[in-house]
Amino acid sequence: MKHISLFLFAVMVFMSCSDLNNKTTSNSEPTVSSDLNEEKQDVATGEVIDILLQSDDKMKFDLSEIKVKEGQTVKLTLKHIGTMPVSAMGHNFVLLKQGVDLTAFGNASAQSKAPDYDIPTELLNDVIAHTKMIGGGESVSIEFVAPAKGTYQFLCSFPGHYGMMKGLFIVE
Ligand code: ZN
């Protein structure tokens, strides 16, 4: 009996020690976990937001700023209200990752050898979401989840268009 109670005692001491250890580790990061909880509450997971972005024969988007919430599903429709064909006045919507230089991206995508000047495959790593290139009278829709809070840039990557066709994509 003595042996057993000694053993139990040892187990209890061991358990309370590891309890203490656990407490020490979790106590060291209380701020991190509460931050995470706050972020979770802000994230609008599951909500869908419809965005209509129009473009025309004058090489313009009708929006220079698009605002969404983090975690929202963005349903973006790009409409070309002009009449010119895709080969002459093609438009697309390209949302760049943060840190990607818009001018450099625009110049590189102008070298596209793809049909209708679609984004060259080697540049897709710089892109969060994009539509195909469309011409007058056409429209195209894409769906993607809004990335982390921050300010992003979008553009039309048709050769020579990014100077006029660009804007800010703001995730709140
Ligand atoms: Zn364009």
JSON list of C-alpha atoms and ligand atoms in Angstrom, two decimals:
[
{"chain": "A", "resi": 1, "resn": "MET", "atom": "CA", "xyz": [0.00, 0.00, 0.00]},
{"chain": "A", "resi": 2, "resn": "LYS", "atom": "CA", "xyz": [2.75, 2.41, 0.89]},
{"chain": "A", "resi": 3, "resn": "HIS", "atom": "CA", "xyz": [4.31, 1.90, -2.49]},
{"chain": "A", "resi": 4, "resn": "ILE", "atom": "CA", "xyz": [1.07, 2.61, -4.27]},
{"chain": "A", "resi": 5, "resn": "SER", "atom": "CA", "xyz": [0.34, 5.81, -2.34]},
{"chain": "A", "resi": 6, "resn": "LEU", "atom": "CA", "xyz": [3.90, 6.98, -2.91]},
{"chain": "A", "resi": 7, "resn": "PHE", "atom": "CA", "xyz": [3.45, 6.34, -6.58]},
{"chain": "A", "resi": 8, "resn": "LEU", "atom": "CA", "xyz": [0.14, 8.23, -6.62]},
{"chain": "A", "resi": 9, "resn": "PHE", "atom": "CA", "xyz": [1.75, 11.08, -4.76]},
{"chain": "A", "resi": 10, "resn": "ALA", "atom": "CA", "xyz": [4.54, 11.21, -7.31]},
{"chain": "A", "resi": 11, "resn": "VAL", "atom": "CA", "xyz": [2.01, 11.25, -10.14]},
{"chain": "A", "resi": 12, "resn": "MET", "atom": "CA", "xyz": [0.09, 14.07, -8.49]},
{"chain": "A", "resi": 13, "resn": "VAL", "atom": "CA", "xyz": [3.24, 16.11, -7.99]},
{"chain": "A", "resi": 14, "resn": "PHE", "atom": "CA", "xyz": [4.20, 15.50, -11.59]},
{"chain": "A", "resi": 15, "resn": "MET", "atom": "CA", "xyz": [0.73, 16.53, -12.81]},
{"chain": "A", "resi": 16, "resn": "SER", "atom": "CA", "xyz": [0.65, 19.71, -10.79]},
{"chain": "A", "resi": 17, "resn": "CYS", "atom": "CA", "xyz": [4.11, 20.58, -12.09]},
{"chain": "A", "resi": 18, "resn": "SER", "atom": "CA", "xyz": [3.03, 20.13, -15.67]},
{"chain": "A", "resi": 19, "resn": "ASP", "atom": "CA", "xyz": [-0.09, 22.16, -14.92]},
{"chain": "A", "resi": 20, "resn": "LEU", "atom": "CA", "xyz": [2.14, 24.93, -13.71]},
{"chain": "A", "resi": 21, "resn": "ASN", "atom": "CA", "xyz": [4.24, 24.63, -16.84]},
{"chain": "A", "resi": 22, "resn": "ASN", "atom": "CA", "xyz": [1.17, 24.83, -19.02]},
{"chain": "A", "resi": 23, "resn": "LYS", "atom": "CA", "xyz": [0.00, 27.91, -17.20]},
{"chain": "A", "resi": 24, "resn": "THR", "atom": "CA", "xyz": [3.36, 29.58, -17.65]},
{"chain": "A", "resi": 25, "resn": "THR", "atom": "CA", "xyz": [3.37, 28.97, -21.40]},
{"chain": "A", "resi": 26, "resn": "SER", "atom": "CA", "xyz": [-0.19, 30.12, -21.96]},
{"chain": "A", "resi": 27, "resn": "ASN", "atom": "CA", "xyz": [0.36, 33.17, -19.73]},
{"chain": "A", "resi": 28, "resn": "SER", "atom": "CA", "xyz": [3.15, 34.34, -21.98]},
{"chain": "A", "resi": 29, "resn": "GLU", "atom": "CA", "xyz": [0.87, 34.91, -24.98]},
{"chain": "A", "resi": 30, "resn": "PRO", "atom": "CA", "xyz": [-2.47, 36.24, -23.74]},
{"chain": "A", "resi": 31, "resn": "THR", "atom": "CA", "xyz": [-2.41, 39.30, -26.02]},
{"chain": "A", "resi": 32, "resn": "VAL", "atom": "CA", "xyz": [-1.90, 37.23, -29.15]},
{"chain": "A", "resi": 33, "resn": "SER", "atom": "CA", "xyz": [-4.91, 35.02, -28.54]},
{"chain": "A", "resi": 34, "resn": "SER", "atom": "CA", "xyz": [-7.25, 37.92, -27.72]},
{"chain": "A", "resi": 35, "resn": "ASP", "atom": "CA", "xyz": [-6.06, 39.74, -30.86]},
{"chain": "A", "resi": 36, "resn": "LEU", "atom": "CA", "xyz": [-6.93, 36.67, -32.89]},
{"chain": "A", "resi": 37, "resn": "ASN", "atom": "CA", "xyz": [-10.40, 36.58, -31.37]},
{"chain": "A", "resi": 38, "resn": "GLU", "atom": "CA", "xyz": [-11.01, 40.22, -32.24]},
{"chain": "A", "resi": 39, "resn": "GLU", "atom": "CA", "xyz": [-9.92, 39.63, -35.81]},
{"chain": "A", "resi": 40, "resn": "LYS", "atom": "CA", "xyz": [-12.24, 36.65, -36.11]},
{"chain": "A", "resi": 41, "resn": "GLN", "atom": "CA", "xyz": [-15.18, 38.83, -35.12]},
{"chain": "A", "resi": 42, "resn": "ASP", "atom": "CA", "xyz": [-14.30, 41.41, -37.76]},
{"chain": "A", "resi": 43, "resn": "VAL", "atom": "CA", "xyz": [-13.92, 38.92, -40.58]},
{"chain": "A", "resi": 44, "resn": "ALA", "atom": "CA", "xyz": [-17.11, 38.86, -42.62]},
{"chain": "A", "resi": 45, "resn": "THR", "atom": "CA", "xyz": [-16.82, 35.24, -43.64]},
{"chain": "A", "resi": 46, "resn": "GLY", "atom": "CA", "xyz": [-19.60, 34.00, -45.88]},
{"chain": "A", "resi": 47, "resn": "GLU", "atom": "CA", "xyz": [-20.92, 37.42, -46.86]},
{"chain": "A", "resi": 48, "resn": "VAL", "atom": "CA", "xyz": [-21.06, 38.07, -50.59]},
{"chain": "A", "resi": 49, "resn": "ILE", "atom": "CA", "xyz": [-20.57, 41.53, -52.03]},
{"chain": "A", "resi": 50, "resn": "ASP", "atom": "CA", "xyz": [-21.47, 42.32, -55.64]},
{"chain": "A", "resi": 51, "resn": "ILE", "atom": "CA", "xyz": [-19.22, 44.78, -57.42]},
{"chain": "A", "resi": 52, "resn": "LEU", "atom": "CA", "xyz": [-20.00, 46.10, -60.89]},
{"chain": "A", "resi": 53, "resn": "LEU", "atom": "CA", "xyz": [-17.02, 47.64, -62.65]},
{"chain": "A", "resi": 54, "resn": "GLN", "atom": "CA", "xyz": [-17.70, 49.21, -66.03]},
{"chain": "A", "resi": 55, "resn": "SER", "atom": "CA", "xyz": [-15.18, 49.95, -68.75]},
{"chain": "A", "resi": 56, "resn": "ASP", "atom": "CA", "xyz": [-15.55, 51.67, -72.10]},
{"chain": "A", "resi": 57, "resn": "ASP", "atom": "CA", "xyz": [-13.99, 52.59, -75.46]},
{"chain": "A", "resi": 58, "resn": "LYS", "atom": "CA", "xyz": [-12.34, 55.62, -73.84]},
{"chain": "A", "resi": 59, "resn": "MET", "atom": "CA", "xyz": [-9.97, 53.39, -71.87]},
{"chain": "A", "resi": 60, "resn": "LYS", "atom": "CA", "xyz": [-11.63, 54.07, -68.51]},
{"chain": "A", "resi": 61, "resn": "PHE", "atom": "CA", "xyz": [-12.98, 52.20, -65.50]},
{"chain": "A", "resi": 62, "resn": "ASP", "atom": "CA", "xyz": [-16.00, 53.85, -63.84]},
{"chain": "A", "resi": 63, "resn": "LEU", "atom": "CA", "xyz": [-14.58, 53.11, -60.36]},
{"chain": "A", "resi": 64, "resn": "SER", "atom": "CA", "xyz": [-11.25, 54.34, -59.06]},
{"chain": "A", "resi": 65, "resn": "GLU", "atom": "CA", "xyz": [-11.80, 52.78, -55.64]},
{"chain": "A", "resi": 66, "resn": "ILE", "atom": "CA", "xyz": [-13.43, 49.52, -54.55]},
{"chain": "A", "resi": 67, "resn": "LYS", "atom": "CA", "xyz": [-14.09, 48.84, -50.86]},
{"chain": "A", "resi": 68, "resn": "VAL", "atom": "CA", "xyz": [-14.79, 45.41, -49.38]},
{"chain": "A", "resi": 69, "resn": "LYS", "atom": "CA", "xyz": [-14.43, 43.69, -46.02]},
{"chain": "A", "resi": 70, "resn": "GLU", "atom": "CA", "xyz": [-11.85, 41.11, -45.10]},
{"chain": "A", "resi": 71, "resn": "GLY", "atom": "CA", "xyz": [-13.14, 37.59, -45.66]},
{"chain": "A", "resi": 72, "resn": "GLN", "atom": "CA", "xyz": [-16.07, 38.65, -47.82]},
{"chain": "A", "resi": 73, "resn": "THR", "atom": "CA", "xyz": [-16.68, 36.75, -51.01]},
{"chain": "A", "resi": 74, "resn": "VAL", "atom": "CA", "xyz": [-16.31, 39.32, -53.75]},
{"chain": "A", "resi": 75, "resn": "LYS", "atom": "CA", "xyz": [-18.40, 38.76, -56.85]},
{"chain": "A", "resi": 76, "resn": "LEU", "atom": "CA", "xyz": [-16.93, 41.17, -59.35]},
{"chain": "A", "resi": 77, "resn": "THR", "atom": "CA", "xyz": [-18.51, 41.74, -62.73]},
{"chain": "A", "resi": 78, "resn": "LEU", "atom": "CA", "xyz": [-16.51, 43.60, -65.35]},
{"chain": "A", "resi": 79, "resn": "LYS", "atom": "CA", "xyz": [-18.66, 45.05, -68.10]},
{"chain": "A", "resi": 80, "resn": "HIS", "atom": "CA", "xyz": [-17.37, 46.58, -71.34]},
{"chain": "A", "resi": 81, "resn": "ILE", "atom": "CA", "xyz": [-20.01, 49.11, -72.41]},
{"chain": "A", "resi": 82, "resn": "GLY", "atom": "CA", "xyz": [-18.09, 50.12, -75.55]},
{"chain": "A", "resi": 83, "resn": "THR", "atom": "CA", "xyz": [-18.25, 48.60, -79.02]},
{"chain": "A", "resi": 84, "resn": "MET", "atom": "CA", "xyz": [-14.60, 48.14, -79.96]},
{"chain": "A", "resi": 85, "resn": "PRO", "atom": "CA", "xyz": [-13.26, 44.57, -80.29]},
{"chain": "A", "resi": 86, "resn": "VAL", "atom": "CA", "xyz": [-11.03, 42.96, -77.67]},
{"chain": "A", "resi": 87, "resn": "SER", "atom": "CA", "xyz": [-8.02, 43.13, -80.01]},
{"chain": "A", "resi": 88, "resn": "ALA", "atom": "CA", "xyz": [-8.19, 46.94, -80.13]},
{"chain": "A", "resi": 89, "resn": "MET", "atom": "CA", "xyz": [-9.77, 47.95, -76.79]},
{"chain": "A", "resi": 90, "resn": "GLY", "atom": "CA", "xyz": [-9.61, 44.88, -74.56]},
{"chain": "A", "resi": 91, "resn": "HIS", "atom": "CA", "xyz": [-10.17, 45.26, -70.84]},
{"chain": "A", "resi": 92, "resn": "ASN", "atom": "CA", "xyz": [-9.66, 42.99, -67.87]},
{"chain": "A", "resi": 93, "resn": "PHE", "atom": "CA", "xyz": [-9.59, 43.38, -64.09]},
{"chain": "A", "resi": 94, "resn": "VAL", "atom": "CA", "xyz": [-6.35, 42.40, -62.39]},
{"chain": "A", "resi": 95, "resn": "LEU", "atom": "CA", "xyz": [-5.95, 42.62, -58.62]},
{"chain": "A", "resi": 96, "resn": "LEU", "atom": "CA", "xyz": [-2.28, 42.75, -57.65]},
{"chain": "A", "resi": 97, "resn": "LYS", "atom": "CA", "xyz": [-0.72, 41.31, -54.53]},
{"chain": "A", "resi": 98, "resn": "GLN", "atom": "CA", "xyz": [0.69, 43.88, -52.12]},
{"chain": "A", "resi": 99, "resn": "GLY", "atom": "CA", "xyz": [4.23, 44.93, -52.95]},
{"chain": "A", "resi": 100, "resn": "VAL", "atom": "CA", "xyz": [3.89, 44.28, -56.69]},
{"chain": "A", "resi": 101, "resn": "ASP", "atom": "CA", "xyz": [4.87, 47.35, -58.71]},
{"chain": "A", "resi": 102, "resn": "LEU", "atom": "CA", "xyz": [1.92, 48.31, -60.91]},
{"chain": "A", "resi": 103, "resn": "THR", "atom": "CA", "xyz": [4.04, 50.00, -63.60]},
{"chain": "A", "resi": 104, "resn": "ALA", "atom": "CA", "xyz": [6.46, 47.09, -63.82]},
{"chain": "A", "resi": 105, "resn": "PHE", "atom": "CA", "xyz": [3.56, 44.64, -63.96]},
{"chain": "A", "resi": 106, "resn": "GLY", "atom": "CA", "xyz": [1.78, 46.72, -66.64]},
{"chain": "A", "resi": 107, "resn": "ASN", "atom": "CA", "xyz": [4.90, 46.89, -68.78]},
{"chain": "A", "resi": 108, "resn": "ALA", "atom": "CA", "xyz": [5.64, 43.18, -68.39]},
{"chain": "A", "resi": 109, "resn": "SER", "atom": "CA", "xyz": [2.08, 42.13, -69.22]},
{"chain": "A", "resi": 110, "resn": "ALA", "atom": "CA", "xyz": [2.16, 44.34, -72.34]},
{"chain": "A", "resi": 111, "resn": "GLN", "atom": "CA", "xyz": [4.66, 41.81, -73.71]},
{"chain": "A", "resi": 112, "resn": "SER", "atom": "CA", "xyz": [1.98, 39.11, -73.56]},
{"chain": "A", "resi": 113, "resn": "LYS", "atom": "CA", "xyz": [1.96, 36.75, -76.49]},
{"chain": "A", "resi": 114, "resn": "ALA", "atom": "CA", "xyz": [-1.26, 35.11, -75.29]},
{"chain": "A", "resi": 115, "resn": "PRO", "atom": "CA", "xyz": [-4.45, 35.40, -77.35]},
{"chain": "A", "resi": 116, "resn": "ASP", "atom": "CA", "xyz": [-6.34, 38.64, -76.52]},
{"chain": "A", "resi": 117, "resn": "TYR", "atom": "CA", "xyz": [-3.33, 39.80, -74.44]},
{"chain": "A", "resi": 118, "resn": "ASP", "atom": "CA", "xyz": [-4.31, 37.67, -71.45]},
{"chain": "A", "resi": 119, "resn": "ILE", "atom": "CA", "xyz": [-1.87, 37.89, -68.54]},
{"chain": "A", "resi": 120, "resn": "PRO", "atom": "CA", "xyz": [1.34, 35.95, -69.25]},
{"chain": "A", "resi": 121, "resn": "THR", "atom": "CA", "xyz": [1.51, 32.81, -67.10]},
{"chain": "A", "resi": 122, "resn": "GLU", "atom": "CA", "xyz": [4.78, 33.87, -65.47]},
{"chain": "A", "resi": 123, "resn": "LEU", "atom": "CA", "xyz": [3.06, 36.96, -64.03]},
{"chain": "A", "resi": 124, "resn": "LEU", "atom": "CA", "xyz": [0.17, 35.11, -62.38]},
{"chain": "A", "resi": 125, "resn": "ASN", "atom": "CA", "xyz": [2.19, 34.83, -59.15]},
{"chain": "A", "resi": 126, "resn": "ASP", "atom": "CA", "xyz": [1.77, 38.58, -58.71]},
{"chain": "A", "resi": 127, "resn": "VAL", "atom": "CA", "xyz": [-2.01, 38.37, -58.98]},
{"chain": "A", "resi": 128, "resn": "ILE", "atom": "CA", "xyz": [-4.72, 37.74, -56.36]},
{"chain": "A", "resi": 129, "resn": "ALA", "atom": "CA", "xyz": [-7.59, 37.55, -58.85]},
{"chain": "A", "resi": 130, "resn": "HIS", "atom": "CA", "xyz": [-8.22, 38.46, -62.47]},
{"chain": "A", "resi": 131, "resn": "THR", "atom": "CA", "xyz": [-10.78, 38.22, -65.26]},
{"chain": "A", "resi": 132, "resn": "LYS", "atom": "CA", "xyz": [-10.13, 37.30, -68.85]},
{"chain": "A", "resi": 133, "resn": "MET", "atom": "CA", "xyz": [-9.79, 40.08, -71.43]},
{"chain": "A", "resi": 134, "resn": "ILE", "atom": "CA", "xyz": [-13.11, 41.21, -72.92]},
{"chain": "A", "resi": 135, "resn": "GLY", "atom": "CA", "xyz": [-14.21, 43.44, -75.79]},
{"chain": "A", "resi": 136, "resn": "GLY", "atom": "CA", "xyz": [-17.13, 45.84, -76.36]},
{"chain": "A", "resi": 137, "resn": "GLY", "atom": "CA", "xyz": [-20.55, 44.53, -75.34]},
{"chain": "A", "resi": 138, "resn": "GLU", "atom": "CA", "xyz": [-19.11, 41.70, -73.26]},
{"chain": "A", "resi": 139, "resn": "SER", "atom": "CA", "xyz": [-19.06, 41.13, -69.53]},
{"chain": "A", "resi": 140, "resn": "VAL", "atom": "CA", "xyz": [-17.34, 38.65, -67.26]},
{"chain": "A", "resi": 141, "resn": "SER", "atom": "CA", "xyz": [-17.73, 37.73, -63.58]},
{"chain": "A", "resi": 142, "resn": "ILE", "atom": "CA", "xyz": [-15.28, 36.29, -61.10]},
{"chain": "A", "resi": 143, "resn": "GLU", "atom": "CA", "xyz": [-15.55, 35.33, -57.44]},
{"chain": "A", "resi": 144, "resn": "PHE", "atom": "CA", "xyz": [-12.77, 35.45, -54.91]},
{"chain": "A", "resi": 145, "resn": "VAL", "atom": "CA", "xyz": [-12.33, 35.88, -51.16]},
{"chain": "A", "resi": 146, "resn": "ALA", "atom": "CA", "xyz": [-11.21, 39.35, -50.09]},
{"chain": "A", "resi": 147, "resn": "PRO", "atom": "CA", "xyz": [-7.62, 39.16, -48.86]},
{"chain": "A", "resi": 148, "resn": "ALA", "atom": "CA", "xyz": [-6.30, 40.50, -45.54]},
{"chain": "A", "resi": 149, "resn": "LYS", "atom": "CA", "xyz": [-7.02, 44.10, -44.56]},
{"chain": "A", "resi": 150, "resn": "GLY", "atom": "CA", "xyz": [-5.01, 46.60, -46.52]},
{"chain": "A", "resi": 151, "resn": "THR", "atom": "CA", "xyz": [-4.85, 48.61, -49.71]},
{"chain": "A", "resi": 152, "resn": "TYR", "atom": "CA", "xyz": [-4.28, 46.83, -52.99]},
{"chain": "A", "resi": 153, "resn": "GLN", "atom": "CA", "xyz": [-4.10, 48.03, -56.59]},
{"chain": "A", "resi": 154, "resn": "PHE", "atom": "CA", "xyz": [-6.07, 46.91, -59.60]},
{"chain": "A", "resi": 155, "resn": "LEU", "atom": "CA", "xyz": [-5.54, 47.58, -63.27]},
{"chain": "A", "resi": 156, "resn": "CYS", "atom": "CA", "xyz": [-6.37, 46.61, -66.82]},
{"chain": "A", "resi": 157, "resn": "SER", "atom": "CA", "xyz": [-3.34, 44.79, -68.20]},
{"chain": "A", "resi": 158, "resn": "PHE", "atom": "CA", "xyz": [-4.10, 45.38, -71.91]},
{"chain": "A", "resi": 159, "resn": "PRO", "atom": "CA", "xyz": [-0.96, 46.93, -73.46]},
{"chain": "A", "resi": 160, "resn": "GLY", "atom": "CA", "xyz": [-0.81, 50.64, -72.63]},
{"chain": "A", "resi": 161, "resn": "HIS", "atom": "CA", "xyz": [-3.98, 50.76, -70.53]},
{"chain": "A", "resi": 162, "resn": "TYR", "atom": "CA", "xyz": [-2.69, 50.70, -66.95]},
{"chain": "A", "resi": 163, "resn": "GLY", "atom": "CA", "xyz": [-1.81, 54.42, -67.01]},
{"chain": "A", "resi": 164, "resn": "MET", "atom": "CA", "xyz": [-5.51, 55.30, -67.20]},
{"chain": "A", "resi": 165, "resn": "MET", "atom": "CA", "xyz": [-7.15, 52.09, -66.05]},
{"chain": "A", "resi": 166, "resn": "LYS", "atom": "CA", "xyz": [-6.14, 51.54, -62.45]},
{"chain": "A", "resi": 167, "resn": "GLY", "atom": "CA", "xyz": [-7.52, 52.01, -58.99]},
{"chain": "A", "resi": 168, "resn": "LEU", "atom": "CA", "xyz": [-7.40, 51.09, -55.34]},
{"chain": "A", "resi": 169, "resn": "PHE", "atom": "CA", "xyz": [-8.94, 47.97, -53.87]},
{"chain": "A", "resi": 170, "resn": "ILE", "atom": "CA", "xyz": [-9.37, 48.61, -50.16]},
{"chain": "A", "resi": 171, "resn": "VAL", "atom": "CA", "xyz": [-10.03, 45.77, -47.72]},
{"chain": "A", "resi": 172, "resn": "GLU", "atom": "CA", "xyz": [-11.36, 46.94, -44.34]},
{"chain": "B", "resi": 1, "resn": "ZN", "atom": "ZN", "xyz": [-8.18, 47.97, -70.95]}
]
